[in-house]
Coordinates of C-alpha atoms in Angstrom, one line a residue:
M1 CA -100.6 -11.2 32.9
R2 CA -100.6 -10.7 36.1
P3 CA -100.6 -12.7 39.2
G4 CA -103.9 -14.2 39.9
E5 CA -105.4 -13.7 37.2
R6 CA -107.5 -16.2 35.2
I7 CA -105.9 -16.8 31.6
P8 CA -108.7 -15.7 29.5
V9 CA -107.6 -18.1 26.7
D10 CA -105.4 -20.8 25.4
G11 CA -101.7 -18.9 24.0
R12 CA -98.7 -19.1 24.2
V13 CA -95.8 -16.0 26.5
D14 CA -94.3 -14.2 24.5
D15 CA -92.8 -12.4 26.8
G16 CA -91.9 -12.9 30.6
T17 CA -92.3 -15.7 33.7
S18 CA -94.3 -17.2 36.0
F19 CA -96.4 -20.2 37.4
V20 CA -99.4 -20.9 36.6
D21 CA -101.9 -24.2 38.6
E22 CA -103.4 -26.2 35.7
S23 CA -104.4 -28.5 39.0
M24 CA -108.3 -27.8 37.9
I25 CA -106.5 -29.5 33.6
T26 CA -104.2 -31.5 34.7
G27 CA -105.1 -32.3 38.3
E28 CA -101.1 -31.5 39.4
P29 CA -101.1 -30.0 42.6
I30 CA -97.8 -27.9 41.7
P31 CA -98.2 -24.9 39.6
A32 CA -95.6 -25.6 36.5
E33 CA -93.4 -22.7 35.7
K34 CA -94.0 -20.7 31.9
G35 CA -91.9 -18.5 30.4
P36 CA -91.3 -17.6 26.2
G37 CA -92.3 -20.1 24.1
S38 CA -95.5 -22.4 26.7
E39 CA -98.6 -23.2 26.0
V40 CA -101.4 -21.6 28.3
V41 CA -104.4 -23.4 29.2
G42 CA -107.2 -20.3 29.6
G43 CA -109.6 -21.1 32.8
T44 CA -105.8 -21.7 34.2
V45 CA -105.1 -19.0 37.8
N46 CA -101.1 -17.2 36.9
Q47 CA -99.6 -17.2 40.8
T48 CA -96.5 -15.3 40.3
G49 CA -95.3 -13.6 37.6
A50 CA -95.7 -11.5 34.3
F51 CA -96.2 -12.4 31.2
R52 CA -97.9 -11.2 28.7
L53 CA -100.0 -13.9 25.8
R54 CA -100.7 -14.5 23.3
A55 CA -104.0 -15.7 22.2
S56 CA -103.7 -18.4 19.4
R57 CA -108.2 -20.4 20.6
V58 CA -111.0 -18.8 21.6
G59 CA -114.2 -19.1 22.9
A60 CA -115.5 -23.2 21.5
D61 CA -111.5 -23.8 20.2
T62 CA -110.3 -23.6 23.3
V63 CA -109.3 -26.4 25.4
L64 CA -112.2 -26.1 28.5
A65 CA -115.3 -25.5 26.0
Q66 CA -113.8 -28.3 24.3
I67 CA -113.9 -30.3 27.8
I68 CA -117.5 -29.2 28.9
R69 CA -118.4 -30.1 24.8
L70 CA -117.2 -33.8 25.7
V71 CA -118.8 -33.8 29.2
E72 CA -122.3 -33.1 28.2
E73 CA -122.1 -35.6 25.1
A74 CA -121.2 -37.8 27.5
Q75 CA -123.8 -37.0 30.2
T76 CA -126.8 -36.8 26.2
G77 CA -125.8 -39.1 25.0
K78 CA -126.1 -44.0 24.7
P79 CA -123.8 -45.8 24.2
P80 CA -124.1 -48.0 21.0
I81 CA -123.7 -51.5 24.1
Q82 CA -126.9 -49.8 26.1
A83 CA -129.2 -49.7 22.4
L84 CA -128.5 -53.0 21.7
A85 CA -129.3 -53.8 26.6
D86 CA -132.4 -51.9 26.0
R87 CA -133.3 -53.7 22.5
I88 CA -132.4 -57.1 24.2
A89 CA -135.3 -55.8 27.6
G90 CA -138.1 -55.0 25.6
V91 CA -138.1 -58.6 23.8
F92 CA -138.7 -60.3 27.6
V93 CA -140.8 -57.6 28.3
R94 CA -142.9 -58.7 25.8
W95 CA -143.6 -62.0 27.1

């Protein structure tokens, strides 16, 4: 991975060191230092330095894909308490 490149998949740094902007995942504004053995998350951006990446999770298994899936489920699903509230409201609407 060269400086400025977006990391394509979750993985582990094999060789080299760099600072990676993980703000989209962690919210932390300061880039995190990564060296051999460090985990990196797909979708984050390599800031300085270069490193070799060994992919560990791709596609639907990545952290970013899991976050997207959870957000979609939260937007489309109804919490159990909402179903109970709907049943109670239905009783009062019939009167």
